[in-house]
XYZ file of C-alpha atoms in Angstrom:
526
model
C 33.438 -20.547 -10.614
C 29.869 -19.363 -11.817
C 27.873 -22.218 -13.601
C 24.839 -22.260 -14.442
C 22.381 -25.159 -14.461
C 19.110 -25.926 -15.081
C 17.252 -26.682 -11.543
C 15.989 -30.235 -12.719
C 19.841 -30.702 -13.070
C 20.545 -29.829 -9.008
C 20.418 -32.748 -6.451
C 18.914 -30.722 -3.898
C 15.475 -30.228 -5.792
C 15.429 -33.924 -6.578
C 16.018 -34.058 -2.440
C 13.493 -31.330 -1.971
C 10.853 -33.401 -4.241
C 11.175 -36.771 -1.698
C 10.657 -34.615 1.624
C 7.663 -35.077 3.531
C 4.882 -32.051 3.005
C 3.897 -30.547 5.939
C 0.286 -30.136 7.346
C 0.072 -26.477 8.513
C -3.280 -26.857 10.518
C -0.717 -29.516 12.431
C 1.932 -27.161 12.589
C 0.337 -24.432 13.316
C -2.175 -25.896 16.725
C -1.377 -25.354 20.420
C 1.770 -24.479 21.947
C 4.465 -25.771 19.571
C 2.270 -24.050 16.879
C 3.025 -20.324 18.758
C 6.546 -20.770 18.839
C 6.619 -21.708 15.459
C 5.392 -18.954 14.306
C 8.132 -16.717 16.470
C 10.417 -18.535 15.482
C 9.968 -18.837 11.673
C 10.754 -14.832 11.008
C 14.048 -13.399 9.614
C 14.545 -9.599 9.947
C 14.155 -7.535 7.817
C 15.713 -3.389 7.097
C 14.060 -0.868 7.923
C 12.152 -2.754 11.186
C 10.865 -4.841 9.659
C 10.422 -8.883 9.284
C 9.521 -11.281 7.406
C 7.263 -13.803 9.255
C 6.835 -17.434 7.483
C 5.534 -19.210 9.993
C 2.186 -19.864 8.149
C 4.311 -21.477 4.915
C 4.604 -25.479 4.071
C 7.811 -25.566 5.238
C 9.969 -27.168 8.647
C 13.238 -27.151 9.726
C 13.820 -30.620 7.724
C 12.804 -28.666 4.614
C 14.502 -25.516 5.181
C 17.692 -27.558 5.774
C 16.905 -28.717 2.077
C 16.384 -25.359 0.688
C 20.080 -24.117 2.096
C 21.562 -27.016 0.240
C 19.230 -25.685 -2.792
C 20.716 -21.842 -2.179
C 24.044 -23.497 -2.001
C 24.386 -25.292 -5.100
C 22.205 -23.172 -7.440
C 24.883 -19.998 -6.354
C 22.482 -17.601 -5.463
C 24.915 -15.734 -3.398
C 27.797 -15.804 -5.963
C 25.489 -14.833 -8.702
C 24.357 -12.102 -6.910
C 27.901 -10.744 -6.194
C 28.320 -11.379 -9.831
C 25.122 -9.248 -10.901
C 26.103 -5.854 -8.671
C 29.812 -6.267 -9.991
C 28.721 -5.924 -13.475
C 28.167 -9.084 -15.045
C 26.794 -9.542 -18.081
C 23.582 -11.162 -16.346
C 20.906 -10.040 -18.919
C 22.349 -12.483 -21.409
C 19.331 -11.948 -24.088
C 20.131 -8.637 -24.169
C 23.561 -8.897 -23.576
C 23.699 -6.389 -20.881
C 24.682 -6.014 -17.284
C 21.800 -5.514 -14.800
C 22.996 -2.159 -12.444
C 19.374 -1.138 -10.567
C 21.045 -2.164 -7.340
C 23.616 1.343 -7.877
C 21.071 3.225 -8.317
C 20.679 2.885 -4.824
C 24.091 2.173 -3.327
C 27.633 0.705 -4.125
C 27.514 -2.920 -2.810
C 30.212 -4.364 -4.481
C 33.234 -3.666 -6.903
C 33.469 0.009 -8.724
C 31.155 -0.794 -12.272
C 32.617 0.676 -15.138
C 30.687 0.339 -18.425
C 30.551 2.254 -21.517
C 34.017 3.922 -20.017
C 31.737 5.660 -16.711
C 32.065 4.549 -14.029
C 27.890 3.750 -13.734
C 27.411 4.730 -9.774
C 28.816 8.338 -10.411
C 26.390 8.378 -13.431
C 23.313 7.579 -11.302
C 24.618 9.766 -8.247
C 24.863 12.461 -11.195
C 21.208 12.134 -12.549
C 19.733 11.799 -8.755
C 21.885 15.426 -8.050
C 20.219 16.982 -11.208
C 16.976 15.674 -10.688
C 17.173 16.752 -6.982
C 18.352 20.163 -8.207
C 15.279 20.737 -10.696
C 13.110 19.812 -8.382
C 14.712 22.395 -5.919
C 14.138 25.213 -8.626
C 10.714 24.580 -9.391
C 9.799 24.558 -5.719
C 11.500 27.672 -4.368
C 9.722 28.902 -7.670
C 13.154 29.873 -9.873
C 11.610 27.387 -12.212
C 8.120 28.512 -13.278
C 5.456 28.743 -15.932
C 5.381 31.447 -18.483
C 3.212 33.657 -15.909
C 6.085 33.434 -12.968
C 3.846 31.246 -11.033
C 4.356 27.796 -9.128
C 4.246 24.492 -11.104
C 1.854 22.388 -8.628
C 0.807 19.342 -10.550
C 3.641 16.769 -11.670
C 2.361 14.763 -14.516
C 4.181 11.145 -15.741
C 3.695 10.291 -19.234
C 5.464 6.827 -19.577
C 4.283 3.016 -20.018
C 4.424 -0.216 -18.122
C 7.410 0.650 -15.508
C 7.786 3.976 -16.291
C 4.542 3.943 -14.516
C 3.329 1.103 -12.413
C 6.177 1.276 -9.879
C 6.455 4.930 -9.503
C 2.693 5.228 -9.334
C 2.530 2.595 -6.555
C 5.184 4.884 -4.872
C 3.345 7.643 -5.255
C 0.233 6.677 -3.735
C 1.947 4.773 -1.358
C 3.496 8.158 -0.412
C 0.941 10.336 -0.523
C -1.018 10.868 2.893
C 2.382 10.416 4.635
C 3.967 13.461 2.661
C 0.911 14.581 3.577
C 1.131 13.894 7.659
C 4.620 15.043 7.615
C 4.064 18.019 6.052
C 6.642 17.310 2.629
C 3.459 17.078 -0.008
C 5.276 19.746 -2.359
C 3.137 18.732 -5.512
C 0.370 16.505 -6.739
C 1.185 14.054 -9.050
C -1.061 12.472 -11.654
C -0.156 9.490 -14.068
C -0.733 8.785 -17.634
C 0.087 5.790 -19.088
C -2.727 4.059 -21.422
C -2.300 4.720 -25.102
C -7.014 4.978 -24.360
C -7.595 8.655 -25.560
C -9.813 8.530 -22.192
C -6.716 8.192 -19.431
C -5.146 11.477 -21.012
C -8.344 13.312 -21.295
C -9.760 12.059 -18.155
C -6.314 13.590 -16.013
C -5.815 16.379 -18.370
C -10.005 17.830 -16.902
C -8.753 17.151 -13.233
C -5.690 19.359 -13.084
C -4.776 22.942 -14.030
C -2.558 22.505 -17.105
C -1.340 26.156 -16.995
C 0.108 24.933 -13.665
C 1.192 21.374 -14.139
C 4.644 20.248 -15.815
C 4.797 16.640 -17.864
C 7.286 14.192 -17.564
C 7.439 11.990 -20.422
C 9.273 8.704 -19.950
C 10.829 6.613 -22.320
C 13.866 4.953 -22.427
C 14.188 4.837 -26.210
C 12.633 7.584 -27.089
C 10.347 5.963 -29.463
C 7.985 4.225 -27.351
C 4.349 4.550 -29.064
C 1.377 5.134 -26.213
C 4.260 7.101 -24.830
C 4.956 9.771 -27.787
C 1.059 9.303 -28.618
C 0.003 10.677 -25.015
C 2.574 13.767 -25.321
C 1.258 14.541 -28.797
C -2.180 14.394 -26.472
C -0.989 16.958 -23.976
C 0.982 18.914 -25.938
C -2.086 19.292 -27.862
C -4.099 20.186 -25.333
C -1.177 22.866 -23.965
C -1.770 24.813 -27.129
C -4.900 24.806 -27.092
C -4.659 26.644 -23.611
C -1.741 28.850 -25.174
C 0.721 27.710 -23.455
C 4.396 26.229 -24.871
C 4.789 22.583 -24.044
C 8.245 23.166 -23.911
C 8.094 25.455 -21.025
C 5.800 22.729 -19.209
C 7.899 19.421 -20.233
C 10.443 17.213 -18.618
C 11.825 14.209 -20.463
C 13.727 11.010 -18.696
C 15.171 9.143 -21.354
C 18.460 7.372 -22.542
C 21.605 9.938 -23.480
C 20.864 8.630 -27.187
C 17.784 8.725 -27.942
C 15.876 11.753 -29.738
C 13.971 12.874 -26.278
C 18.124 13.743 -25.495
C 18.993 17.161 -25.878
C 16.045 18.234 -27.487
C 14.668 22.276 -27.163
C 11.103 20.824 -26.651
C 11.921 20.281 -22.983
C 12.671 21.898 -19.768
C 15.780 19.650 -18.980
C 16.340 16.204 -19.471
C 17.113 13.042 -17.225
C 19.129 9.911 -18.165
C 18.278 6.207 -17.228
C 20.332 3.252 -19.435
C 19.783 0.186 -21.123
C 21.500 -1.644 -17.692
C 17.870 -0.519 -15.792
C 14.791 -2.654 -16.981
C 11.505 -0.467 -16.731
C 10.158 -2.528 -13.970
C 13.811 -2.320 -12.109
C 13.683 1.228 -12.376
C 11.599 3.423 -9.584
C 14.950 4.162 -7.742
C 16.291 5.194 -11.050
C 15.753 8.870 -12.947
C 12.228 6.905 -14.000
C 10.907 7.555 -10.407
C 13.305 9.797 -8.970
C 11.957 12.680 -11.518
C 8.264 12.788 -10.285
C 8.678 11.546 -6.731
C 11.309 14.250 -5.955
C 9.102 16.591 -7.503
C 5.858 15.342 -5.695
C 7.533 15.245 -1.821
C 11.167 16.714 -2.364
C 14.394 14.691 -2.726
C 15.183 14.327 0.531
C 12.125 12.015 0.697
C 13.774 10.343 -2.253
C 16.508 9.703 -1.123
C 15.253 7.940 2.253
C 13.138 5.841 -0.422
C 17.077 5.103 -1.535
C 18.888 4.489 1.683
C 15.680 1.601 2.595
C 16.171 -0.117 -0.673
C 19.874 -0.057 -0.193
C 19.977 -1.780 3.061
C 17.312 -4.330 2.112
C 19.906 -4.892 -1.066
C 23.014 -5.775 1.552
C 21.240 -7.654 3.727
C 20.619 -9.679 0.316
C 24.129 -10.334 0.313
C 24.147 -13.012 2.678
C 24.532 -16.489 1.992
C 22.147 -17.645 4.300
C 18.426 -18.309 3.647
C 17.694 -17.806 7.510
C 19.350 -15.230 7.451
C 18.162 -13.362 4.039
C 14.440 -12.497 3.909
C 14.252 -12.117 -0.294
C 16.435 -15.577 -0.854
C 14.364 -17.618 1.635
C 11.375 -15.757 0.141
C 12.415 -17.107 -3.261
C 13.243 -20.606 -2.197
C 10.202 -21.615 -0.784
C 7.719 -19.564 -3.347
C 10.090 -22.204 -5.519
C 9.112 -24.624 -3.115
C 5.585 -24.259 -3.198
C 5.308 -23.955 -7.330
C 7.442 -26.197 -8.085
C 7.604 -29.500 -5.679
C 3.850 -28.538 -4.159
C 2.336 -27.265 -7.869
C 1.109 -23.412 -6.599
C 0.775 -21.980 -10.017
C -0.510 -18.543 -8.773
C 0.231 -15.809 -5.729
C -1.649 -13.205 -3.956
C -0.611 -10.119 -2.589
C -2.469 -8.764 -0.212
C -1.203 -5.582 1.235
C -3.693 -4.526 4.403
C -2.678 -0.899 3.533
C -4.807 1.613 1.747
C -1.827 3.494 0.893
C -0.463 0.591 -1.174
C -2.942 -0.178 -3.571
C -1.568 -0.160 -6.528
C 1.196 -2.122 -4.996
C 0.240 -5.745 -6.786
C -0.496 -4.136 -9.970
C 4.037 -3.152 -9.518
C 4.261 -6.554 -8.365
C 2.500 -7.943 -10.835
C 4.557 -6.813 -13.958
C 8.101 -6.762 -11.703
C 7.642 -10.388 -11.284
C 5.739 -12.329 -14.817
C 7.838 -10.177 -16.848
C 10.637 -11.357 -15.094
C 10.036 -14.848 -14.730
C 7.231 -15.856 -17.180
C 10.067 -17.859 -19.358
C 9.759 -21.339 -21.117
C 13.355 -20.811 -22.178
C 16.405 -21.235 -19.958
C 19.569 -18.299 -20.135
C 20.702 -20.022 -23.168
C 17.801 -19.883 -25.495
C 16.960 -23.875 -24.335
C 13.317 -25.139 -23.109
C 12.904 -25.411 -19.482
C 11.116 -29.141 -18.051
C 9.627 -27.450 -15.109
C 7.392 -24.611 -14.398
C 9.218 -20.798 -13.921
C 6.785 -17.841 -12.599
C 3.611 -17.415 -10.855
C 0.698 -15.852 -12.125
C 0.710 -12.622 -9.873
C -2.556 -10.706 -8.338
C -4.052 -8.764 -5.496
C -5.667 -6.325 -3.871
C -5.455 -4.115 -0.793
C -7.074 -5.746 2.422
C -9.899 -5.727 3.842
C -11.088 -5.024 0.680
C -10.392 -8.174 -0.801
C -11.799 -10.139 1.445
C -15.118 -9.340 -0.043
C -13.938 -9.686 -3.068
C -11.779 -13.221 -4.011
C -11.010 -14.092 -0.679
C -14.028 -17.349 -1.543
C -12.614 -18.894 -3.847
C -8.528 -18.629 -1.668
C -10.712 -19.956 1.440
C -12.781 -22.628 -0.482
C -11.797 -23.066 -3.956
C -10.390 -26.154 -5.590
C -6.761 -24.059 -6.326
C -4.448 -23.319 -3.182
C -3.096 -19.874 -3.870
C -0.484 -18.580 -1.284
C -0.416 -15.287 -0.242
C 1.776 -12.737 0.697
C 0.409 -10.586 3.505
C 1.929 -7.433 4.412
C 0.675 -5.170 7.533
C 1.538 -2.131 9.647
C 1.232 -1.548 13.527
C 0.178 2.004 12.618
C -1.888 4.073 10.231
C 0.030 6.609 8.338
C -1.764 9.781 9.141
C -2.301 9.738 12.470
C -5.983 9.737 12.964
C -7.979 7.115 13.854
C -11.557 6.563 16.547
C -12.150 3.759 18.579
C -15.659 2.016 17.479
C -17.084 -0.610 19.755
C -13.434 -0.628 21.447
C -11.161 -1.098 19.209
C -9.513 1.491 16.711
C -9.931 1.365 12.949
C -5.809 0.258 12.458
C -7.268 -2.703 15.234
C -9.460 -3.345 12.955
C -7.506 -3.663 10.266
C -4.813 -5.375 11.918
C -7.145 -8.037 13.584
C -8.521 -8.973 10.054
C -4.934 -9.916 8.629
C -3.910 -11.687 11.571
C -7.517 -13.708 11.478
C -7.015 -14.103 7.940
C -3.529 -15.844 7.960
C -5.034 -18.358 10.879
C -7.855 -18.995 9.173
C -6.583 -19.808 5.710
C -3.622 -22.236 7.354
C -5.916 -24.075 10.098
C -9.487 -23.818 8.178
C -12.484 -25.043 10.208
C -14.068 -28.338 10.563
C -18.124 -28.667 10.292
C -20.412 -31.249 8.851
C -22.201 -28.778 7.353
C -19.864 -28.940 3.762
C -20.914 -25.499 2.690
C -18.964 -24.285 6.212
C -16.053 -26.468 5.962
C -12.553 -25.176 5.143
C -10.062 -27.264 4.866
C -7.473 -25.070 5.882
C -3.719 -25.773 4.484
C -3.963 -22.459 2.813
C -0.047 -21.346 3.074
C 0.982 -17.761 3.253
C 3.628 -14.993 4.834
C 3.371 -11.479 6.515
C 6.099 -8.809 5.997
C 5.301 -6.381 8.775
C 6.474 -3.078 9.728
C 5.197 -0.220 12.584
C 4.353 1.913 9.918
C 5.049 2.455 5.846
C 7.312 5.236 5.434
C 9.867 5.936 2.303
C 12.849 3.755 4.153
C 10.028 0.863 4.856
C 8.727 1.112 1.068
C 12.459 0.900 -0.374
C 13.201 -1.745 1.360
C 9.933 -3.209 0.919
C 10.513 -2.889 -3.056
C 13.868 -4.048 -2.821
C 12.625 -7.608 -1.131
C 10.508 -7.939 -3.801
C 13.165 -7.517 -6.989
C 15.685 -9.454 -5.139
C 12.839 -12.145 -4.205
C 12.404 -12.211 -8.155
C 16.080 -12.138 -9.139
C 17.080 -15.012 -7.082
C 13.840 -17.710 -8.358
C 15.152 -16.599 -11.738
C 18.520 -18.042 -10.490
C 17.023 -20.761 -9.045
C 15.053 -21.383 -12.639
C 18.019 -20.911 -14.547
C 16.311 -18.187 -16.543
C 17.105 -14.471 -17.593
C 14.710 -12.173 -15.446
C 15.689 -9.179 -17.176
C 14.098 -8.915 -20.974
C 10.837 -8.557 -21.644
C 10.934 -10.046 -25.244
C 7.230 -11.234 -24.541
C 6.249 -7.478 -24.911
C 7.319 -7.144 -28.512
C 4.968 -9.241 -31.129
C 1.827 -7.445 -30.268
C 3.795 -4.016 -30.826
C 4.714 -5.475 -34.173
C 1.556 -6.354 -35.475
C -0.310 -3.341 -34.013
C 2.158 -1.188 -36.354
C 1.060 -3.141 -39.413
C -2.766 -3.078 -38.353
C -2.484 1.007 -38.250
C -0.033 0.364 -41.377
C -3.264 -1.611 -43.144
C -0.979 -3.989 -43.738
C -2.807 -6.541 -42.532
C -4.737 -10.101 -44.328
C -6.015 -13.256 -42.777
C -7.943 -12.886 -39.450
C -6.031 -10.203 -38.044
C -7.438 -8.031 -40.893
C -10.742 -9.078 -39.741
C -10.297 -8.493 -36.533
C -8.742 -4.778 -37.406
C -12.105 -4.078 -39.827
C -14.308 -5.685 -36.560
C -13.180 -2.594 -34.164
C -12.640 -0.050 -37.521
C -9.970 0.709 -38.092
């Protein structure tokens, strides 16, 4: 039987607080340190590896973390999720984003519909539409092919799909699968939409409006901005727009769109990149075959996350070590540091995924919790970050756990040898050096040059960033966030924290304000 308990009631958590902390400088020294790095590695999907040799754990702590996983019933709760239990207690909904990429357990029937069949059906509709666009069967009014796809959406309708597009754009160029350029409009700031419109040929652009409810203020505002631009160019907006929405929204079955593709309430925005939210723009940009490869990588990672043994389950282990760092060692922040320019927007996506999911102070039943939950997430790609905020990471007063990602090969294949090494070798040399520098530090009588070390990190390593490996990495972090939510006994699948500001903004626009809110509104000339 599944039992949902607060973390501070679990015996394994109490035990975890009494174990002796690990000294990373000592643990990574000499031959024992080399053996530790080799042994502290878990295979991931698509040939990736999760190496946690520089995380602050040892065999004793890992045993207690295994006990915590068992007592918190992490594997059983994951099984409940993928078999269609009501895991999103705040909104009384199922959580089904895994079904967009594979069937992990029993058939899930909701609202009288087989949900796996529904998601596959939408993927097939998108694939057929994308093929017609690429083949010139669907064109603009002049009979000319569309060359650019523009996604209009915000939050999960923007961050994940944008990060994935940027991560695969150069790969697609190198492999001859870049079908259309993609752009993204998200911010209600008019400069965002105007900036995108100024650099595209609107006559050859296809706009994808993404809003599950069909009522998102920012998205509908930007849609009107785009429609105005199309009309001023003498174009019919209905011939240039498709919708990604729910079947019950006002955007569904609307003559103002070339086509409509559907999602449902069982997939949250930040988990929606493998649904029609990401499927439409990514299939148009790269072809549906590439999007299918991306889904395959995510599906393999989801399957590996079923393993009840954390030492064979990278997502579960990453989650448990993160809980130890957050709740026992007291580290409130985590930095995501991909050593890949292609993943430049991936930290921003993970920021939403993690902080919107686990930024909660009440448990699944609405009761306050007495322990810290989700960390603050930030990051930038290496080596750029090294010349930005690494100073604080190395010598600041706060210890920030680090999650590196690195690849042995670049995506485009072009490189040069300069001073005896290639650019890719220099990139990889930097990430290896940073891991050891953070963990081991450096002694120096000059305190300005002294590095205390003890800064923990893990790294996901692969040969090359491809659609499959990217899908596996995305699912790894989605499942990590899920497992941490289970340990903390919080609901990782609602986001009430984004609602209050929206409500007050509507009051401001209706001039229904008083007090301090009215003063701020007046200061901004609203």
